[in-house]
Short mmCIF file of N, CA, C and O in Angstrom, two decimals:
data_model
loop_
_atom_site.label_atom_id
_atom_site.label_comp_id
_atom_site.label_asym_id
_atom_site.label_seq_id
_atom_site.Cartn_x
_atom_site.Cartn_y
_atom_site.Cartn_z
N MET A 176 94.71 101.67 109.67
CA MET A 176 93.80 103.15 110.12
C MET A 176 93.04 103.14 109.21
O MET A 176 92.79 103.16 107.97
N ASN A 177 91.83 102.62 108.89
CA ASN A 177 91.11 102.28 107.76
C ASN A 177 89.81 103.31 107.66
O ASN A 177 89.49 103.84 108.90
N TYR A 178 89.68 104.00 106.59
CA TYR A 178 88.68 105.43 106.75
C TYR A 178 86.72 105.43 107.33
O TYR A 178 86.44 105.61 107.78
N THR A 179 86.51 103.88 106.60
CA THR A 179 84.93 103.34 106.61
C THR A 179 85.06 102.11 106.41
O THR A 179 86.10 101.01 106.55
N ASN A 180 84.31 101.67 107.53
CA ASN A 180 83.65 100.36 107.49
C ASN A 180 82.48 99.97 106.42
O ASN A 180 82.37 98.54 106.87
N ASP A 181 82.24 100.76 105.78
CA ASP A 181 80.94 100.70 104.80
C ASP A 181 81.63 99.66 103.88
O ASP A 181 82.36 99.52 102.83
N ASP A 182 80.70 98.96 103.39
CA ASP A 182 80.89 98.02 102.69
C ASP A 182 80.60 98.82 100.75
O ASP A 182 81.42 98.15 99.79
N SER A 183 79.98 99.45 100.98
CA SER A 183 80.07 100.60 99.85
C SER A 183 81.33 100.93 99.03
O SER A 183 81.59 101.61 98.44
N VAL A 184 82.25 101.35 99.99
CA VAL A 184 83.39 102.33 99.91
C VAL A 184 84.19 101.30 99.78
O VAL A 184 84.98 100.34 100.74
N SER A 185 85.27 101.19 98.67
CA SER A 185 86.01 100.47 98.33
C SER A 185 87.81 100.93 98.89
O SER A 185 88.15 102.16 98.43
N LEU A 186 88.66 100.32 99.34
CA LEU A 186 89.80 101.01 99.63
C LEU A 186 90.75 100.40 99.25
O LEU A 186 91.03 99.72 98.67
N LEU A 187 90.93 101.72 97.57
CA LEU A 187 92.22 101.31 96.33
C LEU A 187 93.54 100.99 96.85
O LEU A 187 94.00 100.07 96.11
N LYS A 188 93.67 101.79 97.70
CA LYS A 188 95.23 101.88 98.28
C LYS A 188 95.10 102.86 98.96
O LYS A 188 94.83 103.38 99.64
N GLU A 189 96.59 102.13 100.66
CA GLU A 189 96.47 102.79 101.51
C GLU A 189 97.59 102.50 101.23
O GLU A 189 98.73 101.94 101.54
N THR A 190 98.72 103.93 101.75
CA THR A 190 99.97 104.16 102.43
C THR A 190 100.39 105.06 103.33
O THR A 190 99.67 106.35 103.74
N HIS A 191 101.45 104.31 104.34
CA HIS A 191 101.76 105.22 105.25
C HIS A 191 103.56 105.77 104.71
O HIS A 191 104.09 105.14 104.25
N ILE A 192 103.68 106.79 105.25
CA ILE A 192 104.14 107.73 104.47
C ILE A 192 105.23 108.79 105.56
O ILE A 192 104.57 108.91 106.64
N THR A 193 106.40 109.05 105.34
CA THR A 193 107.20 110.18 106.10
C THR A 193 107.10 111.41 105.31
O THR A 193 107.18 111.36 104.16
N HIS A 194 106.00 112.39 106.26
CA HIS A 194 105.58 113.49 105.45
C HIS A 194 105.73 114.61 106.16
O HIS A 194 105.92 114.62 107.19
N ASP A 195 105.88 115.80 106.31
CA ASP A 195 106.11 117.12 106.54
C ASP A 195 104.40 117.02 107.53
O ASP A 195 104.76 117.48 108.40
N VAL A 196 103.40 117.12 106.65
CA VAL A 196 102.17 117.07 107.04
C VAL A 196 101.16 116.09 107.20
O VAL A 196 100.59 116.27 108.18
N TYR A 197 101.28 115.02 106.50
CA TYR A 197 100.52 113.56 106.61
C TYR A 197 100.85 112.60 107.10
O TYR A 197 102.52 111.93 107.06
N LYS A 198 100.82 111.80 107.90
CA LYS A 198 101.35 110.23 108.17
C LYS A 198 100.59 109.12 107.06
O LYS A 198 101.18 107.94 107.12
N ASP A 199 99.30 109.79 106.92
CA ASP A 199 98.68 108.13 105.64
C ASP A 199 98.53 108.76 104.80
O ASP A 199 97.68 110.13 104.89
N ILE A 200 97.83 108.42 103.72
CA ILE A 200 97.09 108.49 102.88
C ILE A 200 96.17 107.17 102.05
O ILE A 200 96.95 106.10 101.93
N GLN A 201 94.84 107.74 101.53
CA GLN A 201 93.89 106.33 101.20
C GLN A 201 93.20 107.07 100.13
O GLN A 201 93.06 107.88 100.35
N PHE A 202 93.65 106.13 99.15
CA PHE A 202 92.76 106.09 98.25
C PHE A 202 91.47 105.37 97.93
O PHE A 202 91.29 104.37 98.02
N LEU A 203 90.55 106.34 97.78
CA LEU A 203 89.03 105.36 98.22
C LEU A 203 88.00 105.47 96.52
O LEU A 203 88.51 106.98 96.19
N ARG A 204 87.18 104.62 96.32
CA ARG A 204 86.41 104.91 96.14
C ARG A 204 84.69 104.55 96.29
O ARG A 204 84.95 103.07 96.77
N ASP A 205 83.58 105.18 96.12
CA ASP A 205 82.52 104.83 96.95
C ASP A 205 81.67 104.24 95.34
O ASP A 205 81.59 104.87 94.32
N LYS A 206 80.97 103.14 95.54
CA LYS A 206 80.63 102.00 94.97
C LYS A 206 79.29 103.45 94.36
O LYS A 206 78.86 102.81 93.19
N LYS A 207 78.16 103.53 95.97
CA LYS A 207 77.43 104.16 95.62
C LYS A 207 76.91 105.19 94.24
O LYS A 207 76.48 105.57 93.85
N THR A 208 78.32 106.21 94.68
CA THR A 208 78.41 107.37 94.23
C THR A 208 79.19 107.83 92.96
O THR A 208 78.78 108.68 92.26
N CYS A 209 80.19 106.43 93.13
CA CYS A 209 81.40 106.99 91.78
C CYS A 209 82.17 107.74 92.55
O CYS A 209 82.90 108.20 91.48
N PHE A 210 81.82 108.28 93.40
CA PHE A 210 83.08 109.08 93.95
C PHE A 210 83.95 108.56 94.08
O PHE A 210 84.52 107.53 95.04
N TYR A 211 85.64 109.18 93.58
CA TYR A 211 86.57 108.87 94.12
C TYR A 211 87.24 109.66 95.69
O TYR A 211 87.24 111.21 95.19
N GLN A 212 87.81 109.60 96.02
CA GLN A 212 88.30 110.19 97.15
C GLN A 212 89.86 109.77 97.75
O GLN A 212 89.89 108.65 97.48
N VAL A 213 90.50 111.33 97.60
CA VAL A 213 92.01 110.93 98.16
C VAL A 213 91.91 111.68 99.58
O VAL A 213 91.77 112.76 100.10
N VAL A 214 92.14 110.72 100.35
CA VAL A 214 91.69 111.10 102.19
C VAL A 214 93.14 111.00 102.98
O VAL A 214 94.08 109.92 102.88
N CYS A 215 93.85 111.98 103.63
CA CYS A 215 94.94 112.01 104.03
C CYS A 215 94.70 112.40 105.65
O CYS A 215 93.68 113.02 106.25
N THR A 216 95.73 111.45 106.33
CA THR A 216 95.31 111.77 107.97
C THR A 216 96.92 112.94 108.21
O THR A 216 97.93 112.30 107.81
N LYS A 217 96.58 113.79 109.37
CA LYS A 217 97.63 114.32 109.46
C LYS A 217 98.14 113.62 110.73
O LYS A 217 97.84 112.81 111.54
N HIS A 218 99.44 114.30 110.95
CA HIS A 218 100.08 114.02 112.45
C HIS A 218 99.60 113.89 113.63
O HIS A 218 99.12 112.91 114.83
N ASP A 219 98.46 114.66 113.87
CA ASP A 219 97.71 115.03 115.17
C ASP A 219 96.08 114.21 114.41
O ASP A 219 95.04 113.90 115.64
N ASN A 220 96.18 113.33 113.82
CA ASN A 220 95.33 111.88 113.63
C ASN A 220 93.95 112.61 113.21
O ASN A 220 92.63 112.14 112.88
N SER A 221 93.84 114.18 112.55
CA SER A 221 92.82 114.24 112.01
C SER A 221 92.71 114.59 110.62
O SER A 221 94.00 113.63 109.98
N ARG A 222 91.85 114.11 109.64
CA ARG A 222 91.74 113.60 108.43
C ARG A 222 91.51 115.06 107.55
O ARG A 222 90.88 115.96 107.74
N CYS A 223 91.77 114.80 106.65
CA CYS A 223 91.81 116.14 105.46
C CYS A 223 91.06 115.52 103.87
O CYS A 223 91.92 114.84 103.26
N PHE A 224 90.31 116.27 103.16
CA PHE A 224 89.81 115.32 101.73
C PHE A 224 90.64 116.34 101.22
O PHE A 224 90.73 117.54 100.86
N ILE A 225 91.50 115.33 100.23
CA ILE A 225 92.83 116.25 99.54
C ILE A 225 91.87 116.37 97.73
O ILE A 225 92.18 117.59 97.26
N TYR A 226 91.37 114.62 97.44
CA TYR A 226 90.01 115.34 96.19
C TYR A 226 88.78 114.19 96.75
O TYR A 226 89.10 113.37 97.31
N ILE A 227 87.85 115.19 96.12
CA ILE A 227 86.90 114.79 96.05
C ILE A 227 86.09 114.78 94.64
O ILE A 227 85.85 115.57 94.28
N GLY A 228 85.75 113.44 93.74
CA GLY A 228 85.28 113.88 92.51
C GLY A 228 85.31 112.82 91.87
O GLY A 228 85.60 111.47 92.32
N TYR A 229 84.48 112.66 90.95
CA TYR A 229 84.08 111.59 89.28
C TYR A 229 85.53 111.13 88.93
O TYR A 229 85.33 110.18 88.08
N ASP A 230 86.38 112.04 88.72
CA ASP A 230 87.84 111.69 87.54
C ASP A 230 88.90 110.89 88.72
O ASP A 230 89.25 111.36 89.13
N GLY A 231 88.70 109.46 88.03
CA GLY A 231 89.54 108.40 88.89
C GLY A 231 91.06 109.14 88.50
O GLY A 231 92.12 108.49 89.10
N SER A 232 91.18 109.45 87.29
CA SER A 232 92.86 109.92 86.90
C SER A 232 93.10 110.33 87.71
O SER A 232 94.55 111.17 87.95
N THR A 233 92.34 112.08 87.62
CA THR A 233 92.57 113.69 89.11
C THR A 233 93.01 112.73 89.90
O THR A 233 93.98 113.15 90.90
N ALA A 234 91.87 111.76 90.88
CA ALA A 234 92.19 111.52 91.84
C ALA A 234 93.27 110.76 91.92
O ALA A 234 94.67 111.01 93.30
N ARG A 235 94.19 109.63 91.20
CA ARG A 235 94.85 108.68 90.92
C ARG A 235 96.71 109.98 90.61
O ARG A 235 97.10 110.05 91.83
N ARG A 236 96.80 110.02 90.09
CA ARG A 236 97.46 111.62 90.02
C ARG A 236 98.01 112.21 91.32
O ARG A 236 99.15 113.11 91.87
N THR A 237 96.51 113.28 92.32
CA THR A 237 96.75 113.80 93.22
C THR A 237 97.12 113.24 94.62
O THR A 237 98.07 113.38 95.32
N TYR A 238 96.85 111.42 94.14
CA TYR A 238 97.48 110.42 95.11
C TYR A 238 99.01 110.28 94.74
O TYR A 238 100.18 110.45 96.26
N ASN A 239 99.30 109.98 93.74
CA ASN A 239 100.63 109.98 93.30
C ASN A 239 101.69 111.73 93.75
O ASN A 239 102.88 111.44 94.14
N ARG A 240 101.02 112.44 93.85
CA ARG A 240 101.81 113.34 93.91
C ARG A 240 102.61 113.66 95.50
O ARG A 240 103.51 114.29 95.47
N ILE A 241 101.21 113.34 96.43
CA ILE A 241 101.59 113.52 97.85
C ILE A 241 102.60 112.47 97.58
O ILE A 241 103.62 112.54 98.86
N LEU A 242 102.42 111.25 97.20
CA LEU A 242 103.34 109.68 97.39
C LEU A 242 105.19 110.26 96.98
O LEU A 242 106.31 110.39 97.71
N ALA A 243 104.87 110.95 95.45
CA ALA A 243 106.38 111.72 95.11
C ALA A 243 106.61 112.56 96.06
O ALA A 243 107.93 112.74 96.36
N SER A 244 105.80 113.79 96.95
CA SER A 244 106.79 114.57 97.97
C SER A 244 107.34 113.67 99.04
O SER A 244 107.71 114.84 99.74
N ALA A 245 106.84 112.56 99.85
CA ALA A 245 107.02 111.98 100.49
C ALA A 245 108.08 111.20 100.71
O ALA A 245 108.66 110.55 99.42
N LYS A 246 108.63 110.35 101.88
CA LYS A 246 109.36 109.10 101.49
C LYS A 246 108.59 108.25 102.39
O LYS A 246 107.91 108.47 103.45
N GLU A 247 108.25 106.87 101.54
CA GLU A 247 108.07 105.66 102.23
C GLU A 247 108.12 105.10 103.18
O GLU A 247 109.52 105.36 103.31
N ILE A 248 107.91 104.91 104.20
CA ILE A 248 108.44 103.64 105.46
C ILE A 248 107.78 102.33 105.37
O ILE A 248 106.53 102.08 105.04
N ASP A 249 108.11 101.31 105.98
CA ASP A 249 107.43 100.38 106.32
C ASP A 249 107.07 100.31 107.27
O ASP A 249 107.53 100.84 108.50
N VAL A 250 105.73 99.45 107.29
CA VAL A 250 104.99 99.32 108.79
C VAL A 250 104.82 98.35 108.88
O VAL A 250 104.62 97.43 108.09
#
């Protein structure tokens, strides 16, 4: 389940998880704006942006926090 087909956006990491709120989390970087994004897909297939900003380390910490509160599954 890729967030975008735009070549300017790099999918850095995607993880399918078992979580109360989310089923999928994507860690993206927009090459044009240099924005990092952490995008989660909820169980009803709606998406929410957990983090959008220039700080890659904050984006990675946000991504890792969600993973820490979930149990990974094999897809």
